[in-house]
Tab-separated table of N, CA and C in Angstrom:
chain	number	residue	atom	x	y	z
A	1	ALA	N	-18.577	5.463	-6.392
A	1	ALA	CA	-17.342	4.763	-5.882
A	1	ALA	C	-17.214	5.306	-4.818
A	2	VAL	N	-17.045	4.989	-3.706
A	2	VAL	CA	-16.353	5.121	-2.053
A	2	VAL	C	-15.395	5.561	-1.774
A	3	SER	N	-14.797	6.119	-1.204
A	3	SER	CA	-12.814	5.752	-1.663
A	3	SER	C	-12.355	5.673	0.489
A	4	THR	N	-11.909	5.581	0.534
A	4	THR	CA	-11.058	4.922	1.786
A	4	THR	C	-9.751	5.402	2.546
A	5	SER	N	-9.502	6.521	1.158
A	5	SER	CA	-8.670	6.491	1.445
A	5	SER	C	-7.941	8.594	0.613
A	6	LYS	N	-7.078	9.296	1.174
A	6	LYS	CA	-7.072	10.746	-0.156
A	6	LYS	C	-6.287	9.878	-1.040
A	7	LYS	N	-5.779	9.621	-0.719
A	7	LYS	CA	-4.329	8.460	-2.174
A	7	LYS	C	-6.116	8.511	-3.517
A	8	SER	N	-6.854	7.319	-2.276
A	8	SER	CA	-8.016	6.741	-3.405
A	8	SER	C	-8.536	7.627	-3.855
A	9	SER	N	-8.774	8.599	-3.749
A	9	SER	CA	-9.471	10.094	-3.878
A	9	SER	C	-9.248	9.910	-4.819
A	10	GLU	N	-8.084	10.993	-4.611
A	10	GLU	CA	-7.055	11.042	-5.874
A	10	GLU	C	-7.521	10.545	-7.268
A	11	LEU	N	-6.760	9.206	-7.182
A	11	LEU	CA	-6.821	7.934	-7.980
A	11	LEU	C	-7.745	8.087	-8.750
A	12	LEU	N	-9.971	8.329	-7.795
A	12	LEU	CA	-10.966	8.168	-8.918
A	12	LEU	C	-11.036	9.897	-8.963
A	13	ALA	N	-10.238	10.870	-8.698
A	13	ALA	CA	-10.484	12.137	-9.545
A	13	ALA	C	-9.863	12.154	-10.821
A	14	LYS	N	-8.722	11.142	-11.066
A	14	LYS	CA	-7.793	11.194	-11.751
A	14	LYS	C	-8.343	10.516	-12.852
A	15	TYR	N	-8.639	9.832	-12.549
A	15	TYR	CA	-9.853	8.282	-14.018
A	15	TYR	C	-10.756	9.464	-13.726
A	16	GLU	N	-11.365	10.383	-13.671
A	16	GLU	CA	-12.708	10.954	-13.467
A	16	GLU	C	-13.542	9.928	-13.116
A	17	ILE	N	-13.552	9.502	-12.325
A	17	ILE	CA	-14.810	8.366	-11.437
A	17	ILE	C	-15.351	8.966	-10.157
A	18	PRO	N	-16.621	9.191	-10.265
A	18	PRO	CA	-16.898	9.774	-9.639
A	18	PRO	C	-17.021	9.617	-8.123
A	19	GLU	N	-16.548	10.070	-7.521
A	19	GLU	CA	-17.342	9.496	-5.729
A	19	GLU	C	-18.217	9.829	-4.935
A	20	VAL	N	-18.301	9.481	-4.175
A	20	VAL	CA	-19.471	9.675	-3.022
A	20	VAL	C	-19.219	9.332	-1.647
A	21	SER	N	-20.141	9.631	-0.988
A	21	SER	CA	-19.877	9.593	0.832
A	21	SER	C	-20.254	8.226	0.911
A	22	LEU	N	-19.432	7.854	1.830
A	22	LEU	CA	-20.311	6.138	1.811
A	22	LEU	C	-21.894	6.600	3.219
A	23	ASN	N	-22.058	8.464	3.312
A	23	ASN	CA	-23.722	8.893	3.746
A	23	ASN	C	-24.734	9.171	2.926
A	24	GLU	N	-24.144	9.024	1.515
A	24	GLU	CA	-24.946	9.100	0.260
A	24	GLU	C	-26.085	8.019	0.182
A	25	VAL	N	-25.162	7.093	0.413
A	25	VAL	CA	-26.056	5.580	-0.098
A	25	VAL	C	-26.768	4.870	0.925
A	26	MET	N	-27.149	3.468	0.452
A	26	MET	CA	-27.356	2.703	1.044
A	26	MET	C	-27.262	1.181	1.586
A	27	GLY	N	-26.262	1.421	0.918
A	27	GLY	CA	-25.139	0.316	1.184
A	27	GLY	C	-24.407	0.208	-0.816
A	28	LEU	N	-23.245	-1.073	-0.061
A	28	LEU	CA	-22.432	-1.252	-1.270
A	28	LEU	C	-22.453	-2.493	-2.225
A	29	ALA	N	-22.645	-2.464	-3.168
A	29	ALA	CA	-23.175	-4.250	-3.349
A	29	ALA	C	-21.445	-4.912	-3.173
A	30	VAL	N	-20.503	-3.961	-3.108
A	30	VAL	CA	-19.208	-5.140	-3.496
A	30	VAL	C	-18.078	-3.418	-3.025
A	31	TYR	N	-17.366	-4.065	-2.288
A	31	TYR	CA	-15.761	-3.273	-1.305
A	31	TYR	C	-14.824	-4.738	-1.750
A	32	VAL	N	-14.213	-3.313	-2.756
A	32	VAL	CA	-12.001	-4.164	-4.021
A	32	VAL	C	-11.731	-3.819	-3.725
A	33	ASP	N	-9.943	-4.175	-2.782
A	33	ASP	CA	-9.633	-4.038	-1.677
A	33	ASP	C	-7.797	-4.586	-1.962
A	34	GLY	N	-7.221	-4.203	-1.725
A	34	GLY	CA	-6.104	-5.588	-1.473
A	34	GLY	C	-5.883	-5.763	-0.351
A	35	ALA	N	-4.207	-6.751	-0.132
A	35	ALA	CA	-2.975	-7.450	1.090
A	35	ALA	C	-2.471	-7.276	1.505
A	36	ASP	N	-1.997	-6.888	2.136
A	36	ASP	CA	-0.317	-7.334	2.418
A	36	ASP	C	0.149	-8.541	2.428
A	37	GLU	N	-0.407	-9.324	3.023
A	37	GLU	CA	0.206	-10.910	2.950
A	37	GLU	C	-0.873	-11.537	3.240
A	38	VAL	N	-0.835	-12.923	2.591
A	38	VAL	CA	-1.843	-13.758	2.612
A	38	VAL	C	-1.667	-15.104	2.421
A	39	ASN	N	-2.328	-15.974	3.622
A	39	ASN	CA	-1.700	-17.766	3.878
A	39	ASN	C	-2.525	-18.694	2.533
A	40	HIS	N	-2.472	-19.536	3.091
A	40	HIS	CA	-3.424	-21.123	2.359
A	40	HIS	C	-4.988	-21.073	2.881
A	41	ALA	N	-5.013	-20.190	4.268
A	41	ALA	CA	-6.424	-20.442	4.432
A	41	ALA	C	-7.551	-19.160	3.834
A	42	LEU	N	-6.641	-18.307	2.897
A	42	LEU	CA	-7.092	-16.919	2.821
A	42	LEU	C	-7.016	-15.868	3.394
A	43	GLN	N	-6.205	-15.958	4.745
A	43	GLN	CA	-6.656	-15.165	5.809
A	43	GLN	C	-5.496	-14.346	5.087
A	44	MET	N	-5.692	-13.134	6.179
A	44	MET	CA	-4.346	-11.888	4.914
A	44	MET	C	-4.385	-10.879	6.891
A	45	ILE	N	-3.449	-10.005	6.561
A	45	ILE	CA	-2.475	-9.200	6.966
A	45	ILE	C	-2.647	-7.815	5.665
A	46	LYS	N	-3.613	-6.704	6.629
A	46	LYS	CA	-4.474	-5.635	5.692
A	46	LYS	C	-4.140	-4.403	6.291
A	47	GLY	N	-3.976	-3.217	5.662
A	47	GLY	CA	-3.785	-1.764	6.490
A	47	GLY	C	-2.746	-0.851	6.553
A	48	GLY	N	-1.858	-1.870	5.681
A	48	GLY	CA	-0.013	-1.163	5.646
A	48	GLY	C	-0.362	0.113	4.397
A	49	GLY	N	-1.515	0.653	4.403
A	49	GLY	CA	-2.169	2.129	3.793
A	49	GLY	C	-2.318	3.266	5.046
A	50	GLY	N	-2.807	2.884	5.621
A	50	GLY	CA	-3.002	3.689	7.079
A	50	GLY	C	-4.644	3.631	6.226
A	51	ALA	N	-5.400	3.447	6.309
A	51	ALA	CA	-6.897	3.367	5.788
A	51	ALA	C	-7.882	2.518	7.011
A	52	HIS	N	-7.176	2.057	8.218
A	52	HIS	CA	-8.143	1.113	8.974
A	52	HIS	C	-9.622	0.995	8.964
A	53	LEU	N	-9.853	2.452	10.041
A	53	LEU	CA	-10.876	2.781	10.063
A	53	LEU	C	-12.438	2.334	9.141
A	54	ASN	N	-11.438	3.444	8.222
A	54	ASN	CA	-12.119	3.787	6.886
A	54	ASN	C	-12.728	2.606	6.706
A	55	GLU	N	-11.390	1.890	6.223
A	55	GLU	CA	-11.926	0.579	5.597
A	55	GLU	C	-12.695	-1.130	5.752
A	56	LYS	N	-12.346	-0.659	7.186
A	56	LYS	CA	-13.775	-1.379	7.859
A	56	LYS	C	-15.341	-1.130	7.988
A	57	ILE	N	-15.122	0.732	7.927
A	57	ILE	CA	-16.505	1.357	8.197
A	57	ILE	C	-16.831	0.870	6.878
A	58	VAL	N	-17.199	0.509	5.134
A	58	VAL	CA	-16.887	0.545	4.135
A	58	VAL	C	-17.507	-0.379	3.894
A	59	ALA	N	-16.257	-1.459	4.258
A	59	ALA	CA	-16.010	-3.322	4.286
A	59	ALA	C	-18.118	-3.200	4.819
A	60	SER	N	-18.325	-2.894	6.142
A	60	SER	CA	-18.574	-2.940	6.925
A	60	SER	C	-20.833	-2.991	6.421
A	61	ALA	N	-20.248	-1.849	4.979
A	61	ALA	CA	-21.458	-2.047	4.274
A	61	ALA	C	-21.731	-2.168	3.351
A	62	SER	N	-21.340	-3.151	2.744
A	62	SER	CA	-20.955	-3.731	1.275
A	62	SER	C	-21.242	-5.349	1.300
A	63	ASP	N	-21.863	-6.036	0.737
A	63	ASP	CA	-22.053	-7.086	0.487
A	63	ASP	C	-21.523	-8.120	-0.020
A	64	LYS	N	-21.158	-8.150	-0.400
A	64	LYS	CA	-19.238	-9.077	-0.447
A	64	LYS	C	-18.634	-8.315	-1.039
A	65	PHE	N	-17.032	-8.754	-0.377
A	65	PHE	CA	-15.905	-8.270	0.034
A	65	PHE	C	-14.768	-8.550	-1.216
A	66	VAL	N	-14.444	-8.616	-2.165
A	66	VAL	CA	-13.323	-8.968	-3.256
A	66	VAL	C	-12.306	-8.601	-2.535
A	67	CYS	N	-10.835	-9.067	-2.381
A	67	CYS	CA	-9.213	-8.696	-2.424
A	67	CYS	C	-8.188	-9.015	-3.778
A	68	ILE	N	-8.057	-8.480	-4.107
A	68	ILE	CA	-6.436	-8.595	-4.628
A	68	ILE	C	-5.599	-8.711	-4.156
A	69	ALA	N	-4.852	-10.077	-4.643
A	69	ALA	CA	-3.622	-9.824	-4.731
A	69	ALA	C	-3.245	-11.163	-5.203
A	70	ASP	N	-1.681	-10.568	-5.342
A	70	ASP	CA	-0.829	-11.253	-6.225
A	70	ASP	C	-0.085	-12.954	-5.617
A	71	GLU	N	0.504	-13.651	-6.761
A	71	GLU	CA	1.819	-14.566	-5.722
A	71	GLU	C	2.907	-14.215	-4.687
A	72	SER	N	2.713	-12.432	-5.417
A	72	SER	CA	3.664	-11.002	-4.807
A	72	SER	C	3.291	-11.792	-2.382
A	73	LYS	N	2.461	-11.626	-2.455
A	73	LYS	CA	1.589	-11.652	-1.059
A	73	LYS	C	0.818	-13.113	-0.778
A	74	TYR	N	1.993	-13.665	-1.309
A	74	TYR	CA	1.591	-15.280	-0.798
A	74	TYR	C	2.734	-15.481	-0.038
A	75	VAL	N	2.352	-15.896	1.900
A	75	VAL	CA	2.769	-16.411	2.796
A	75	VAL	C	3.215	-16.956	3.120
A	76	SER	N	3.532	-18.439	3.701
A	76	SER	CA	2.761	-20.048	3.626
A	76	SER	C	2.408	-19.139	6.055
A	77	ARG	N	2.809	-18.120	6.489
A	77	ARG	CA	2.920	-17.880	8.212
A	77	ARG	C	2.862	-16.451	7.895
A	78	LEU	N	1.461	-16.046	8.644
A	78	LEU	CA	1.448	-14.669	8.784
A	78	LEU	C	2.000	-14.202	9.371
A	79	GLY	N	2.623	-12.578	9.515
A	79	GLY	CA	2.981	-11.731	10.105
A	79	GLY	C	5.199	-11.331	9.303
A	80	LYS	N	5.305	-11.676	8.807
A	80	LYS	CA	6.422	-11.520	7.628
A	80	LYS	C	6.634	-9.502	7.601
A	81	PHE	N	4.910	-9.397	6.813
A	81	PHE	CA	4.728	-7.858	6.824
A	81	PHE	C	4.151	-7.464	7.916
A	82	PRO	N	4.655	-6.736	9.157
A	82	PRO	CA	3.777	-5.727	10.779
A	82	PRO	C	2.323	-6.031	10.468
A	83	LEU	N	1.610	-5.860	11.475
A	83	LEU	CA	-0.182	-6.348	11.145
A	83	LEU	C	0.543	-4.656	11.875
A	84	PRO	N	-0.519	-3.854	10.970
A	84	PRO	CA	-0.763	-2.302	11.697
A	84	PRO	C	-1.522	-2.168	12.120
A	85	VAL	N	-1.687	-2.233	14.242
A	85	VAL	CA	-3.169	-2.019	14.990
A	85	VAL	C	-3.143	-0.474	14.491
A	86	GLU	N	-4.360	0.486	14.111
A	86	GLU	CA	-5.155	1.500	14.339
A	86	GLU	C	-5.546	1.930	15.858
A	87	VAL	N	-4.542	3.313	16.712
A	87	VAL	CA	-4.931	3.121	17.731
A	87	VAL	C	-5.680	4.577	18.445
A	88	VAL	N	-6.215	4.781	19.039
A	88	VAL	CA	-6.358	6.925	19.978
A	88	VAL	C	-4.917	6.834	20.073
A	89	GLU	N	-4.568	8.225	19.890
A	89	GLU	CA	-3.238	8.507	20.395
A	89	GLU	C	-3.283	8.672	21.790
A	90	ASN	N	-4.139	8.100	22.310
A	90	ASN	CA	-3.499	8.857	24.057
A	90	ASN	C	-3.031	7.155	24.348
A	91	ALA	N	-4.416	6.208	24.476
A	91	ALA	CA	-4.163	4.919	24.618
A	91	ALA	C	-2.668	4.003	23.926
A	92	ARG	N	-2.445	4.563	22.747
A	92	ARG	CA	-0.739	4.131	22.338
A	92	ARG	C	-0.470	3.090	22.602
A	93	SER	N	0.212	3.319	24.438
A	93	SER	CA	1.566	3.281	24.813
A	93	SER	C	0.335	2.122	25.759
A	94	LEU	N	-0.591	1.955	26.356
A	94	LEU	CA	-0.768	1.335	27.212
A	94	LEU	C	-1.673	0.017	26.327
A	95	VAL	N	-2.022	-0.088	24.310
A	95	VAL	CA	-2.349	-0.975	23.097
A	95	VAL	C	-0.999	-1.061	23.018
A	96	SER	N	0.290	-0.505	23.118
A	96	SER	CA	1.228	-1.387	22.735
A	96	SER	C	1.957	-1.781	23.582
A	97	ARG	N	1.267	-1.948	25.866
A	97	ARG	CA	1.996	-3.463	25.767
A	97	ARG	C	1.655	-4.163	26.519
A	98	LYS	N	-0.068	-3.845	25.386
A	98	LYS	CA	-0.542	-5.235	25.859
A	98	LYS	C	0.223	-7.081	24.352
A	99	LEU	N	0.354	-5.439	23.242
A	99	LEU	CA	0.832	-6.125	22.058
A	99	LEU	C	1.753	-6.857	22.345
A	100	LEU	N	2.703	-6.385	23.222
A	100	LEU	CA	3.602	-6.563	23.617
A	100	LEU	C	3.224	-7.749	24.188
A	101	ALA	N	2.935	-7.808	24.900
A	101	ALA	CA	2.108	-8.925	26.853
A	101	ALA	C	2.841	-9.820	25.408
A	102	MET	N	1.348	-9.617	24.112
A	102	MET	CA	0.915	-10.402	23.002
A	102	MET	C	2.719	-10.958	22.647
A	103	GLY	N	3.241	-10.800	22.109
A	103	GLY	CA	4.840	-11.198	21.800
A	103	GLY	C	5.263	-10.481	20.726
A	104	GLY	N	4.606	-9.458	20.235
A	104	GLY	CA	4.940	-8.465	20.024
A	104	GLY	C	6.094	-8.040	19.877
A	105	GLN	N	6.307	-7.206	19.042
A	105	GLN	CA	7.173	-6.128	19.047
A	105	GLN	C	7.036	-4.269	18.527
A	106	PRO	N	6.101	-4.196	19.618
A	106	PRO	CA	5.655	-2.981	18.751
A	106	PRO	C	6.176	-1.416	18.185
A	107	GLU	N	5.765	-0.942	17.199
A	107	GLU	CA	6.708	0.311	16.987
A	107	GLU	C	5.745	1.371	15.841
A	108	LEU	N	5.323	2.784	16.985
A	108	LEU	CA	4.637	3.744	16.134
A	108	LEU	C	5.766	4.211	15.049
A	109	ARG	N	4.593	4.357	13.647
A	109	ARG	CA	4.551	4.694	12.730
A	109	ARG	C	4.494	6.105	12.544
A	110	VAL	N	6.463	6.600	12.739
A	110	VAL	CA	6.601	7.720	13.334
A	110	VAL	C	5.921	8.934	12.234
A	111	GLY	N	5.364	9.698	12.289
A	111	GLY	CA	4.729	11.059	11.453
A	111	GLY	C	4.129	10.834	10.987
A	112	TYR	N	3.462	9.319	11.317
A	112	TYR	CA	2.101	9.165	10.189
A	112	TYR	C	0.844	9.917	11.069
A	113	THR	N	0.208	9.863	10.872
A	113	THR	CA	-1.743	9.693	10.986
A	113	THR	C	-2.764	9.153	9.505
A	114	THR	N	-3.679	9.121	10.402
A	114	THR	CA	-4.319	8.014	9.533
A	114	THR	C	-5.875	9.559	9.581
A	115	PHE	N	-6.515	9.486	8.060
A	115	PHE	CA	-7.434	10.163	8.388
A	115	PHE	C	-8.585	11.334	9.748
A	116	TYR	N	-8.274	9.932	10.016
A	116	TYR	CA	-8.867	10.891	11.655
A	116	TYR	C	-8.372	11.560	12.799
A	117	GLY	N	-7.085	10.862	12.039
A	117	GLY	CA	-5.720	11.965	13.593
A	117	GLY	C	-5.580	9.928	13.739
A	118	ASN	N	-5.388	9.500	13.946
A	118	ASN	CA	-5.210	8.119	14.301
A	118	ASN	C	-3.763	8.213	14.610
A	119	GLN	N	-3.100	7.382	15.256
A	119	GLN	CA	-1.665	6.833	14.794
A	119	GLN	C	-2.143	5.025	14.494
A	120	ILE	N	-0.793	4.717	13.809
A	120	ILE	CA	-0.176	3.445	13.771
A	120	ILE	C	0.244	2.915	14.543
A	121	VAL	N	0.420	1.322	14.766
A	121	VAL	CA	1.309	0.685	15.819
A	121	VAL	C	1.472	-0.099	14.423
A	122	ASP	N	2.842	-0.306	14.300
A	122	ASP	CA	3.037	-2.000	13.153
A	122	ASP	C	3.736	-3.118	14.219
A	123	VAL	N	3.138	-4.749	14.374
A	123	VAL	CA	2.852	-5.340	15.153
A	123	VAL	C	3.690	-6.087	14.064
A	124	HIS	N	6.202	-6.350	14.584
A	124	HIS	CA	6.864	-7.148	14.527
A	124	HIS	C	6.473	-7.772	15.427
A	125	GLY	N	7.253	-9.215	14.566
A	125	GLY	CA	7.448	-10.416	14.976
A	125	GLY	C	5.868	-11.346	16.218
A	126	LEU	N	4.708	-11.052	15.481
A	126	LEU	CA	3.048	-11.854	16.756
A	126	LEU	C	3.774	-12.646	15.974
A	127	ASN	N	3.006	-13.890	16.098
A	127	ASN	CA	3.002	-15.342	15.965
A	127	ASN	C	1.767	-15.562	15.584
A	128	ILE	N	1.572	-15.356	14.432
A	128	ILE	CA	0.192	-15.327	13.913
A	128	ILE	C	-1.075	-16.588	13.572
A	129	ASP	N	-0.623	-17.921	13.844
A	129	ASP	CA	-0.512	-19.289	14.141
A	129	ASP	C	-2.558	-18.687	13.752
A	130	GLN	N	-2.650	-18.233	14.855
A	130	GLN	CA	-4.443	-18.454	14.502
A	130	GLN	C	-4.658	-17.072	14.961
A	131	ALA	N	-5.345	-16.881	13.446
A	131	ALA	CA	-4.864	-15.901	12.858
A	131	ALA	C	-6.853	-15.054	13.390
A	132	ARG	N	-7.919	-15.849	13.441
A	132	ARG	CA	-9.074	-14.976	14.450
A	132	ARG	C	-9.098	-14.912	14.739
A	133	LYS	N	-8.706	-16.481	16.211
A	133	LYS	CA	-8.456	-15.446	17.370
A	133	LYS	C	-7.496	-14.769	17.764
A	134	MET	N	-6.208	-14.149	16.686
A	134	MET	CA	-5.840	-12.883	17.790
A	134	MET	C	-6.380	-11.356	17.003
A	135	GLU	N	-6.736	-11.456	16.019
A	135	GLU	CA	-7.488	-11.016	15.405
A	135	GLU	C	-8.785	-10.119	16.950
A	136	ASP	N	-9.410	-11.485	17.047
A	136	ASP	CA	-10.269	-11.112	18.220
A	136	ASP	C	-9.832	-10.414	19.518
A	137	GLU	N	-8.613	-11.143	20.412
A	137	GLU	CA	-7.651	-10.332	21.288
A	137	GLU	C	-7.541	-9.193	20.909
A	138	ILE	N	-6.993	-8.801	20.047
A	138	ILE	CA	-6.344	-7.185	19.674
A	138	ILE	C	-7.134	-6.618	19.704
A	139	ASN	N	-8.439	-6.925	19.000
A	139	ASN	CA	-9.803	-6.520	18.310
A	139	ASN	C	-10.712	-5.506	19.792
A	140	LYS	N	-10.249	-6.620	21.571
A	140	LYS	CA	-11.340	-6.117	21.925
A	140	LYS	C	-10.158	-4.845	22.957
A	141	ILE	N	-9.094	-4.919	22.532
A	141	ILE	CA	-7.733	-3.664	23.530
A	141	ILE	C	-8.373	-2.576	23.041
A	142	THR	N	-8.975	-1.761	24.458
A	142	THR	CA	-9.942	-0.663	24.524
A	142	THR	C	-8.432	-0.012	23.813
A	143	GLY	N	-9.008	1.829	22.672
A	143	GLY	CA	-8.127	2.444	22.311
A	143	GLY	C	-7.520	1.642	20.983
A	144	VAL	N	-8.018	0.763	20.785
A	144	VAL	CA	-7.709	0.055	19.049
A	144	VAL	C	-9.544	-0.061	17.988
A	145	LEU	N	-9.002	0.764	17.114
A	145	LEU	CA	-9.916	0.714	15.948
A	145	LEU	C	-9.773	0.469	15.039
């Protein structure tokens, strides 16, 4: 298995599941992860655990993505759970101002850095009626990972 976080690596070790790095494989048949929120169109908010970049990398190397979520993750409208955005530290204020202009209330996840030393900005109050469009807009902000 290829892990996307320290916590996942610890669980793999606990259950004696061999771990390899993504650099050791040509690709992956399947990537399995959970979601923080899922709507009726199967659009979701992910990243509450703070492993954004690794999750994106492993997902892009996989043939199939399987998301595991139960009814407790269902929402009629995305945005109840704050939208986590991984940012390069020296772009945090710039990114936060742009997220504020989009209608969100960005809040630094204090005391937390990602595996790669980046920061997480949790965005509250965004209108996420057009999830794909919003995802594209946020991904285009320089400093967002």
